[in-house]
Structure formats: C-alpha cells, structure tokens
mmCIF file of C-alpha atoms in Angstrom:
data_model
loop_
_atom_site.group_PDB
_atom_site.id
_atom_site.type_symbol
_atom_site.label_atom_id
_atom_site.label_comp_id
_atom_site.label_asym_id
_atom_site.label_seq_id
_atom_site.Cartn_x
_atom_site.Cartn_y
_atom_site.Cartn_z
ATOM 1 C CA MET M 1 40.866 -235.138 -25.397
ATOM 2 C CA ASN M 2 42.087 -231.611 -26.170
ATOM 3 C CA SER M 3 42.376 -230.811 -22.452
ATOM 4 C CA ILE M 4 44.475 -233.955 -21.899
ATOM 5 C CA LEU M 5 46.762 -233.111 -24.806
ATOM 6 C CA SER M 6 47.094 -229.501 -23.595
ATOM 7 C CA LEU M 7 48.016 -230.753 -20.143
ATOM 8 C CA SER M 8 50.622 -233.089 -21.660
ATOM 9 C CA TYR M 9 52.093 -230.112 -23.491
ATOM 10 C CA ASN M 10 52.070 -227.842 -20.435
ATOM 11 C CA VAL M 11 54.102 -230.260 -18.275
ATOM 12 C CA LEU M 12 56.882 -230.573 -20.856
ATOM 13 C CA PRO M 13 60.257 -229.055 -19.910
ATOM 14 C CA PRO M 14 60.959 -225.771 -21.788
ATOM 15 C CA ASN M 15 63.480 -227.283 -24.213
ATOM 16 C CA LEU M 16 61.032 -229.951 -25.351
ATOM 17 C CA LYS M 17 58.201 -227.383 -25.609
ATOM 18 C CA THR M 18 60.262 -225.317 -28.007
ATOM 19 C CA CYS M 19 61.169 -228.328 -30.150
ATOM 20 C CA LEU M 20 57.543 -229.476 -30.213
ATOM 21 C CA LEU M 21 56.267 -226.019 -31.142
ATOM 22 C CA TYR M 22 58.600 -226.052 -34.113
ATOM 23 C CA LEU M 23 56.632 -228.944 -35.606
ATOM 24 C CA SER M 24 53.881 -226.430 -36.359
ATOM 25 C CA VAL M 25 55.825 -225.413 -39.490
ATOM 26 C CA PHE M 26 55.035 -228.765 -41.136
ATOM 27 C CA PRO M 27 51.759 -229.397 -43.038
ATOM 28 C CA GLU M 28 49.064 -231.689 -41.677
ATOM 29 C CA ASP M 29 49.792 -235.436 -42.092
ATOM 30 C CA CYS M 30 53.378 -234.648 -43.092
ATOM 31 C CA GLU M 31 55.888 -237.446 -42.506
ATOM 32 C CA ILE M 32 58.771 -235.563 -40.842
ATOM 33 C CA ASP M 33 62.228 -236.996 -41.483
ATOM 34 C CA LYS M 34 64.216 -237.255 -38.231
ATOM 35 C CA GLU M 35 67.495 -236.003 -39.690
ATOM 36 C CA ARG M 36 65.796 -233.079 -41.380
ATOM 37 C CA LEU M 37 64.087 -232.127 -38.121
ATOM 38 C CA VAL M 38 67.064 -232.382 -35.784
ATOM 39 C CA ARG M 39 69.298 -230.428 -38.171
ATOM 40 C CA ARG M 40 66.699 -227.647 -38.183
ATOM 41 C CA TRP M 41 66.468 -227.663 -34.377
ATOM 42 C CA ILE M 42 70.230 -227.262 -34.270
ATOM 43 C CA ALA M 43 70.279 -224.517 -36.887
ATOM 44 C CA GLU M 44 67.635 -222.600 -34.949
ATOM 45 C CA GLY M 45 69.797 -222.683 -31.847
ATOM 46 C CA PHE M 46 67.357 -224.816 -29.804
ATOM 47 C CA ILE M 47 70.004 -227.440 -29.022
ATOM 48 C CA GLN M 48 73.095 -227.133 -26.799
ATOM 49 C CA GLU M 49 75.725 -229.709 -25.886
ATOM 50 C CA GLU M 50 74.851 -231.559 -22.701
ATOM 51 C CA ARG M 51 76.968 -233.744 -20.411
ATOM 52 C CA GLY M 52 79.581 -234.417 -23.061
ATOM 53 C CA GLN M 53 76.990 -235.151 -25.767
ATOM 54 C CA SER M 54 77.174 -233.422 -29.152
ATOM 55 C CA ARG M 55 74.276 -231.228 -30.349
ATOM 56 C CA GLN M 56 73.359 -233.981 -32.801
ATOM 57 C CA GLU M 57 73.095 -236.543 -30.007
ATOM 58 C CA VAL M 58 71.118 -234.190 -27.769
ATOM 59 C CA ALA M 59 68.710 -233.374 -30.579
ATOM 60 C CA GLU M 60 68.140 -237.058 -31.320
ATOM 61 C CA ASN M 61 67.423 -237.660 -27.654
ATOM 62 C CA TYR M 62 64.820 -234.904 -27.745
ATOM 63 C CA PHE M 63 63.267 -236.541 -30.818
ATOM 64 C CA TYR M 64 62.864 -239.847 -28.946
ATOM 65 C CA ASP M 65 61.678 -238.061 -25.805
ATOM 66 C CA LEU M 66 58.776 -236.559 -27.775
ATOM 67 C CA ILE M 67 57.930 -240.024 -29.110
ATOM 68 C CA ASN M 68 58.120 -241.639 -25.650
ATOM 69 C CA LYS M 69 55.842 -238.924 -24.233
ATOM 70 C CA SER M 70 53.363 -239.571 -27.087
ATOM 71 C CA MET M 71 53.691 -236.009 -28.362
ATOM 72 C CA VAL M 72 54.463 -237.337 -31.861
ATOM 73 C CA GLN M 73 53.880 -240.650 -33.563
ATOM 74 C CA PRO M 74 56.800 -242.772 -34.854
ATOM 75 C CA VAL M 75 56.749 -243.817 -38.490
ATOM 76 C CA ASP M 76 59.255 -245.543 -40.783
ATOM 77 C CA THR M 77 61.228 -247.597 -38.255
ATOM 78 C CA GLY M 78 64.445 -249.053 -39.690
ATOM 79 C CA TYR M 79 65.686 -252.650 -39.476
ATOM 80 C CA ASP M 80 67.869 -251.540 -36.561
ATOM 81 C CA GLY M 81 64.814 -250.446 -34.578
ATOM 82 C CA LYS M 82 65.606 -246.751 -34.904
ATOM 83 C CA VAL M 83 62.779 -244.411 -35.871
ATOM 84 C CA ARG M 84 63.524 -242.522 -39.068
ATOM 85 C CA ALA M 85 60.552 -240.193 -39.140
ATOM 86 C CA CYS M 86 57.563 -239.012 -37.118
ATOM 87 C CA ARG M 87 54.097 -237.546 -37.643
ATOM 88 C CA VAL M 88 52.011 -235.211 -35.468
ATOM 89 C CA HIS M 89 48.462 -236.282 -34.679
ATOM 90 C CA ASP M 90 45.892 -233.857 -36.094
ATOM 91 C CA MET M 91 44.560 -232.885 -32.658
ATOM 92 C CA MET M 92 48.045 -232.289 -31.288
ATOM 93 C CA LEU M 93 48.937 -230.249 -34.385
ATOM 94 C CA GLU M 94 45.938 -227.984 -33.782
ATOM 95 C CA ILE M 95 47.124 -227.352 -30.238
ATOM 96 C CA ILE M 96 50.726 -226.570 -31.096
ATOM 97 C CA ILE M 97 49.744 -224.388 -34.055
ATOM 98 C CA SER M 98 47.392 -222.457 -31.748
ATOM 99 C CA LYS M 99 50.124 -221.967 -29.154
ATOM 100 C CA ALA M 100 52.782 -221.176 -31.767
ATOM 101 C CA VAL M 101 50.631 -218.478 -33.338
ATOM 102 C CA GLU M 102 49.570 -217.087 -29.961
ATOM 103 C CA ASP M 103 53.233 -216.754 -28.943
ATOM 104 C CA ASN M 104 54.222 -215.432 -32.397
ATOM 105 C CA PHE M 105 56.576 -218.433 -32.589
ATOM 106 C CA VAL M 106 55.576 -219.169 -36.188
ATOM 107 C CA THR M 107 53.429 -217.696 -38.935
ATOM 108 C CA VAL M 108 51.606 -220.327 -41.016
ATOM 109 C CA VAL M 109 50.181 -219.520 -44.464
ATOM 110 C CA GLY M 110 47.900 -221.862 -46.388
ATOM 111 C CA ARG M 111 45.691 -224.928 -45.946
ATOM 112 C CA GLY M 112 43.221 -223.050 -43.775
ATOM 113 C CA GLN M 113 45.952 -221.420 -41.694
ATOM 114 C CA THR M 114 46.550 -217.765 -42.530
ATOM 115 C CA SER M 115 47.884 -215.828 -39.576
ATOM 116 C CA LEU M 116 49.263 -212.769 -41.381
ATOM 117 C CA THR M 117 46.447 -210.536 -40.212
ATOM 118 C CA ASN M 118 46.167 -211.527 -36.553
ATOM 119 C CA ARG M 119 49.746 -212.069 -35.414
ATOM 120 C CA HIS M 120 51.552 -209.885 -32.889
ATOM 121 C CA GLY M 121 54.910 -208.351 -33.812
ATOM 122 C CA PHE M 122 57.274 -209.260 -36.627
ATOM 123 C CA ILE M 123 57.473 -212.594 -38.442
ATOM 124 C CA ARG M 124 59.955 -214.906 -36.700
ATOM 125 C CA ARG M 125 59.364 -218.075 -38.658
ATOM 126 C CA LEU M 126 57.318 -218.335 -41.849
ATOM 127 C CA SER M 127 55.800 -221.606 -43.094
ATOM 128 C CA VAL M 128 54.183 -221.305 -46.532
ATOM 129 C CA GLN M 129 52.163 -224.498 -47.129
ATOM 130 C CA HIS M 130 49.937 -223.211 -49.915
ATOM 131 C CA ILE M 131 49.723 -219.876 -51.650
ATOM 132 C CA ASP M 132 47.715 -218.031 -54.268
ATOM 133 C CA GLN M 133 48.493 -214.839 -56.166
ATOM 134 C CA GLU M 134 46.795 -212.626 -53.588
ATOM 135 C CA MET M 135 48.765 -214.108 -50.708
ATOM 136 C CA ALA M 136 52.020 -213.906 -52.688
ATOM 137 C CA SER M 137 51.413 -210.195 -53.162
ATOM 138 C CA ALA M 138 50.597 -209.760 -49.473
ATOM 139 C CA LEU M 139 53.790 -211.515 -48.435
ATOM 140 C CA ALA M 140 55.812 -209.289 -50.772
ATOM 141 C CA ASN M 141 54.754 -206.333 -48.579
ATOM 142 C CA GLU M 142 55.609 -208.046 -45.268
ATOM 143 C CA ASP M 143 58.658 -207.237 -43.177
ATOM 144 C CA LEU M 144 60.710 -210.425 -43.155
ATOM 145 C CA SER M 145 63.895 -208.829 -41.850
ATOM 146 C CA GLN M 146 63.653 -210.678 -38.504
ATOM 147 C CA ALA M 147 62.596 -214.078 -39.905
ATOM 148 C CA GLN M 148 64.865 -216.898 -38.751
ATOM 149 C CA SER M 149 63.170 -219.692 -40.685
ATOM 150 C CA LEU M 150 61.527 -219.786 -44.128
ATOM 151 C CA ILE M 151 59.824 -223.030 -45.069
ATOM 152 C CA VAL M 152 58.028 -223.221 -48.422
ATOM 153 C CA THR M 153 56.475 -226.605 -49.205
ATOM 154 C CA SER M 154 54.128 -225.713 -52.022
ATOM 155 C CA SER M 155 53.739 -222.706 -54.259
ATOM 156 C CA GLY M 156 52.709 -221.792 -57.801
ATOM 157 C CA TYR M 157 53.718 -218.151 -57.567
ATOM 158 C CA MET M 158 57.396 -218.297 -56.696
ATOM 159 C CA GLU M 159 58.247 -215.538 -59.170
ATOM 160 C CA GLN M 160 56.223 -213.163 -56.953
ATOM 161 C CA PHE M 161 57.678 -214.474 -53.692
ATOM 162 C CA PRO M 162 59.649 -211.943 -51.542
ATOM 163 C CA SER M 163 63.328 -211.615 -52.376
ATOM 164 C CA LEU M 164 65.883 -213.298 -50.120
ATOM 165 C CA LEU M 165 67.306 -209.822 -49.609
ATOM 166 C CA LYS M 166 64.345 -209.161 -47.314
ATOM 167 C CA SER M 167 65.298 -212.084 -45.049
ATOM 168 C CA GLU M 168 68.980 -211.606 -44.190
ATOM 169 C CA ALA M 169 68.482 -213.007 -40.654
ATOM 170 C CA LEU M 170 67.527 -216.477 -41.901
ATOM 171 C CA ARG M 171 69.110 -219.469 -40.215
ATOM 172 C CA VAL M 172 66.896 -222.072 -41.919
ATOM 173 C CA LEU M 173 65.851 -221.998 -45.597
ATOM 174 C CA ASP M 174 63.846 -225.074 -46.570
ATOM 175 C CA PHE M 175 62.323 -225.423 -50.032
ATOM 176 C CA GLU M 176 61.891 -229.213 -49.861
ATOM 177 C CA GLY M 177 59.238 -230.321 -52.340
ATOM 178 C CA CYS M 178 58.524 -226.738 -53.426
ATOM 179 C CA GLU M 179 56.855 -226.438 -56.818
ATOM 180 C CA GLY M 180 58.002 -223.741 -59.230
ATOM 181 C CA LEU M 181 61.282 -223.080 -57.412
ATOM 182 C CA GLU M 182 63.091 -222.798 -60.739
ATOM 183 C CA GLU M 183 61.225 -219.525 -61.273
ATOM 184 C CA TYR M 184 62.618 -217.995 -58.062
ATOM 185 C CA ASP M 185 65.736 -215.804 -58.034
ATOM 186 C CA MET M 186 68.178 -217.264 -55.517
ATOM 187 C CA ASN M 187 71.227 -215.325 -56.672
ATOM 188 C CA ASN M 188 71.177 -213.204 -53.514
ATOM 189 C CA MET M 189 71.764 -216.195 -51.289
ATOM 190 C CA ASP M 190 75.248 -214.892 -50.379
ATOM 191 C CA LYS M 191 73.540 -212.198 -48.268
ATOM 192 C CA LEU M 192 72.198 -214.806 -45.872
ATOM 193 C CA TYR M 193 75.253 -214.592 -43.614
ATOM 194 C CA GLN M 194 73.629 -216.493 -40.721
ATOM 195 C CA LEU M 195 72.193 -219.380 -42.766
ATOM 196 C CA LYS M 196 72.934 -222.764 -41.230
ATOM 197 C CA PHE M 197 70.487 -225.116 -42.958
ATOM 198 C CA LEU M 198 69.535 -225.191 -46.658
ATOM 199 C CA SER M 199 67.320 -227.755 -48.352
ATOM 200 C CA LEU M 200 66.418 -227.907 -52.039
ATOM 201 C CA ARG M 201 65.436 -231.579 -51.803
ATOM 202 C CA GLY M 202 62.663 -232.812 -54.074
ATOM 203 C CA THR M 203 62.734 -229.806 -56.384
ATOM 204 C CA ILE M 204 63.618 -229.667 -60.097
ATOM 205 C CA ILE M 205 66.519 -227.269 -59.499
ATOM 206 C CA SER M 206 69.355 -228.180 -61.863
ATOM 207 C CA LYS M 207 72.039 -225.807 -60.649
ATOM 208 C CA LEU M 208 73.134 -224.676 -57.201
ATOM 209 C CA PRO M 209 73.488 -220.875 -57.011
ATOM 210 C CA PRO M 210 77.271 -220.076 -57.126
ATOM 211 C CA SER M 211 76.733 -217.622 -54.252
ATOM 212 C CA VAL M 212 76.138 -220.585 -51.887
ATOM 213 C CA VAL M 213 79.920 -220.840 -51.465
ATOM 214 C CA MET M 214 79.811 -217.571 -49.507
ATOM 215 C CA LEU M 215 77.667 -219.086 -46.739
ATOM 216 C CA HIS M 216 80.477 -219.749 -44.308
ATOM 217 C CA ASP M 217 78.178 -220.610 -41.368
ATOM 218 C CA LEU M 218 76.266 -223.231 -43.334
ATOM 219 C CA GLU M 219 76.224 -226.587 -41.478
ATOM 220 C CA ALA M 220 73.796 -228.668 -43.507
ATOM 221 C CA ILE M 221 72.672 -228.706 -47.128
ATOM 222 C CA ASP M 222 70.298 -231.303 -48.654
ATOM 223 C CA LEU M 223 70.328 -231.732 -52.418
ATOM 224 C CA ARG M 224 68.657 -235.143 -52.728
ATOM 225 C CA ASP M 225 66.134 -235.767 -55.485
ATOM 226 C CA THR M 226 67.141 -232.661 -57.450
ATOM 227 C CA GLN M 227 68.508 -232.308 -60.982
ATOM 228 C CA ILE M 228 71.889 -231.009 -59.720
ATOM 229 C CA VAL M 229 74.810 -232.947 -61.236
ATOM 230 C CA GLU M 230 77.694 -230.628 -60.359
ATOM 231 C CA LEU M 231 78.533 -228.712 -57.194
ATOM 232 C CA PRO M 232 80.129 -225.218 -57.322
ATOM 233 C CA ALA M 233 83.940 -225.316 -57.226
ATOM 234 C CA GLY M 234 84.127 -223.381 -53.997
ATOM 235 C CA ILE M 235 81.786 -225.707 -52.083
ATOM 236 C CA ILE M 236 84.821 -227.255 -50.331
ATOM 237 C CA CYS M 237 85.403 -223.977 -48.515
ATOM 238 C CA LEU M 238 82.346 -224.647 -46.415
ATOM 239 C CA ILE M 239 84.277 -226.795 -43.992
ATOM 240 C CA LYS M 240 81.651 -226.430 -41.235
ATOM 241 C CA LYS M 241 79.183 -228.595 -43.150
ATOM 242 C CA GLN M 242 78.597 -231.975 -41.505
ATOM 243 C CA TYR M 243 75.485 -233.010 -43.438
ATOM 244 C CA VAL M 244 75.683 -232.882 -47.238
ATOM 245 C CA PRO M 245 73.380 -235.479 -48.799
ATOM 246 C CA THR M 246 73.308 -235.254 -52.603
ATOM 247 C CA GLN M 247 71.411 -237.020 -55.308
ATOM 248 C CA LYS M 248 73.185 -239.978 -56.897
ATOM 249 C CA PHE M 249 74.067 -238.374 -60.242
ATOM 250 C CA CYS M 250 76.217 -235.691 -58.592
ATOM 251 C CA MET M 251 79.948 -235.668 -59.337
ATOM 252 C CA VAL M 252 82.594 -235.600 -56.578
ATOM 253 C CA PRO M 253 83.872 -232.019 -56.232
ATOM 254 C CA ASP M 254 87.675 -231.552 -56.435
ATOM 255 C CA GLY M 255 89.204 -230.863 -53.034
ATOM 256 C CA ILE M 256 86.506 -232.721 -51.094
ATOM 257 C CA ASN M 257 89.205 -233.912 -48.697
ATOM 258 C CA ASN M 258 89.096 -230.446 -47.087
ATOM 259 C CA MET M 259 85.570 -231.142 -45.839
ATOM 260 C CA ARG M 260 86.921 -233.212 -42.921
ATOM 261 C CA SER M 261 83.951 -232.551 -40.639
ATOM 262 C CA ILE M 262 81.365 -234.154 -42.958
ATOM 263 C CA ARG M 263 79.626 -237.034 -41.157
ATOM 264 C CA VAL M 264 76.671 -238.068 -43.319
ATOM 265 C CA PRO M 265 77.589 -239.930 -46.507
ATOM 266 C CA PRO M 266 76.760 -238.201 -49.811
ATOM 267 C CA ILE M 267 76.021 -240.319 -52.913
ATOM 268 C CA PHE M 268 78.322 -239.549 -55.836
ATOM 269 C CA ASP M 269 78.478 -240.712 -59.449
ATOM 270 C CA ILE M 270 82.078 -241.813 -59.967
ATOM 271 C CA THR M 271 81.736 -241.814 -63.753
ATOM 272 C CA ARG M 272 81.447 -238.006 -63.658
ATOM 273 C CA SER M 273 84.331 -237.491 -61.225
ATOM 274 C CA SER M 274 88.086 -237.031 -61.535
ATOM 275 C CA LEU M 275 90.519 -239.607 -60.167
ATOM 276 C CA ASP M 276 92.013 -237.039 -57.803
ATOM 277 C CA ALA M 277 88.538 -236.359 -56.355
ATOM 278 C CA LEU M 278 87.938 -240.041 -55.854
ATOM 279 C CA GLU M 279 91.239 -240.418 -54.004
ATOM 280 C CA ASP M 280 90.298 -237.489 -51.790
ATOM 281 C CA ILE M 281 87.216 -239.357 -50.552
ATOM 282 C CA GLY M 282 89.546 -241.685 -48.673
ATOM 283 C CA ARG M 283 90.762 -238.743 -46.609
ATOM 284 C CA LEU M 284 87.322 -238.009 -45.139
ATOM 285 C CA THR M 285 88.078 -239.516 -41.758
ATOM 286 C CA GLY M 286 84.721 -238.536 -40.295
ATOM 287 C CA LEU M 287 82.764 -240.841 -42.624
ATOM 288 C CA ASN M 288 81.830 -244.355 -41.688
ATOM 289 C CA GLU M 289 80.571 -245.112 -45.214
ATOM 290 C CA VAL M 290 80.269 -243.537 -48.651
ATOM 291 C CA LYS M 291 77.926 -244.446 -51.493
ATOM 292 C CA LEU M 292 79.139 -244.420 -55.078
ATOM 293 C CA SER M 293 76.944 -244.833 -58.145
ATOM 294 C CA LEU M 294 77.741 -246.186 -61.617
ATOM 295 C CA GLU M 295 75.231 -244.907 -64.164
#
C-alpha cells in the first residue's frame, strides 16, 4: 500500500506536491478546515493567479484536486455539496511527513515526531504538536530566523517558548487551539513585517496585541472562539485583510467601512457597537452577508 501511495504522490504536478506536503504540519487525525488551509497556502506563496482566477479560487481548486486524486479524505460536507474540511489518512501522512522532513520542508515536534536533531539546514516551517520542558528549552536555542511558518497546536510551556523576535521572517503564525497561550508574550508581533496569516482561534486570549495594527501585509486573521470582545482601534488600517472571522461577542470597530476588501463575514455583537460603526457595515461592498448577534 505504501508503494502505491508513494507512486500517487510522485506523479502529482509540482504545485499539488507542495500543497500536499504542507499538510504534514497538522497532527494525526486532525480535521483540517478548508478555509484555514487555503489561506495558509496563499500566505506561504504557494498559490498564484491562473487564467483569470483569483488566488482564492485557484487554492480551492487545488483543495478539490487533492480530494479527487484521493490524496486527502473529504469530511464535513455542507448542504450545498461543498466540502468544508479534509483529513489525511494515517499512511499518507507518514509518507508526506517523511518526504517533508527529508526535504527540510517542515520540522515537526511532538507526538512521536521530533526532527530537531536530524534535519538538514535551517528551520523553514515549524509545527509544534506537543512539547515538554526539555523540548521548549531546546527550541529556545534554535535559529528560527528563516522560519516562514510557526504552527503551535498544543503546549504547556508557552512561557519558555522562543520569542517572536527570533522569527521575523514568519508569513504564517497559527496558534489555533494552543493551550497556555495567555502566558506567551506577543507584544513583539509588530516586528513580523511579512506576516500574512494569523490565527488565535480556539484559545482563551482576551485581548489582541495592539501591535497587530502594524502588520500591514496581513491578509487573514481568525479570532473565532476566543475571549476577545474588542478589536484595536487601528485594525481598520489593515485594508489588505480579506478574511477576518471573529467570535460573536466582538464589537464592530469604528471605521470598518475602510476595510473594503473584506470578503468573509465576521460576526459582531451590535449591542456593544456604536451606531456609526453599524452604518459603516453597509459600505462593505465586498460582503455578500454579515452576521449580527444580540446577547
């Protein structure tokens, strides 16, 4: 079976190989949200416009190509027949992790995968799926200056985790579901000049670092299922953002009408928002819908 799966991988076109290898950053049996995945492909620079299609459309086509070629398994299909998430079969995951580590495409830490000692060259993408105190200390001594992606899904030692100042080349910073994130100092986020994707989803973070407003290349930020109820005043300056899902208790920021390029509907609590901000929502011409909450 492994030889068949390896052959299936080897005959993929280069663009699909790269996108498939990226799935090695996710833990075993992880249900991978389609929107989360395609936004990260885009942020990494894997996706280019093709034949008049936007990067979002091209990335979604790649997602379905991998499903149609049985490289990944579809899960969570919507009422409209569109697949909302996928999962990688255990045997396929073993193959792509092996190839990703061999090519120094990704460095995986935790759950039986610890490639810090046998990798070649600098860390390009770091996926921390489980960590103990010893590994946290080891990571603190690693050179992360060339890392483009940092994905931390589980940790109990965030206070010992390397500073963001060591990772100024990051394009993707994903803390979705990370435990203990409130203990981590994120005040240096403004130094991540190349950051395009930021996720704090599923954490107990209650406040977005004010320095996030300095991330002028940021294209996507996911704040769902957090404790954040207010966005920094300067968030509207990030006009490149097209994907800004929030959790439903978040107030509408004043000046939101300047975020004309936003295309994915946030969920806002109108009882916490000013009348001017609510009127500004009507000027977001890129939205097909918006969700408002009364709590």
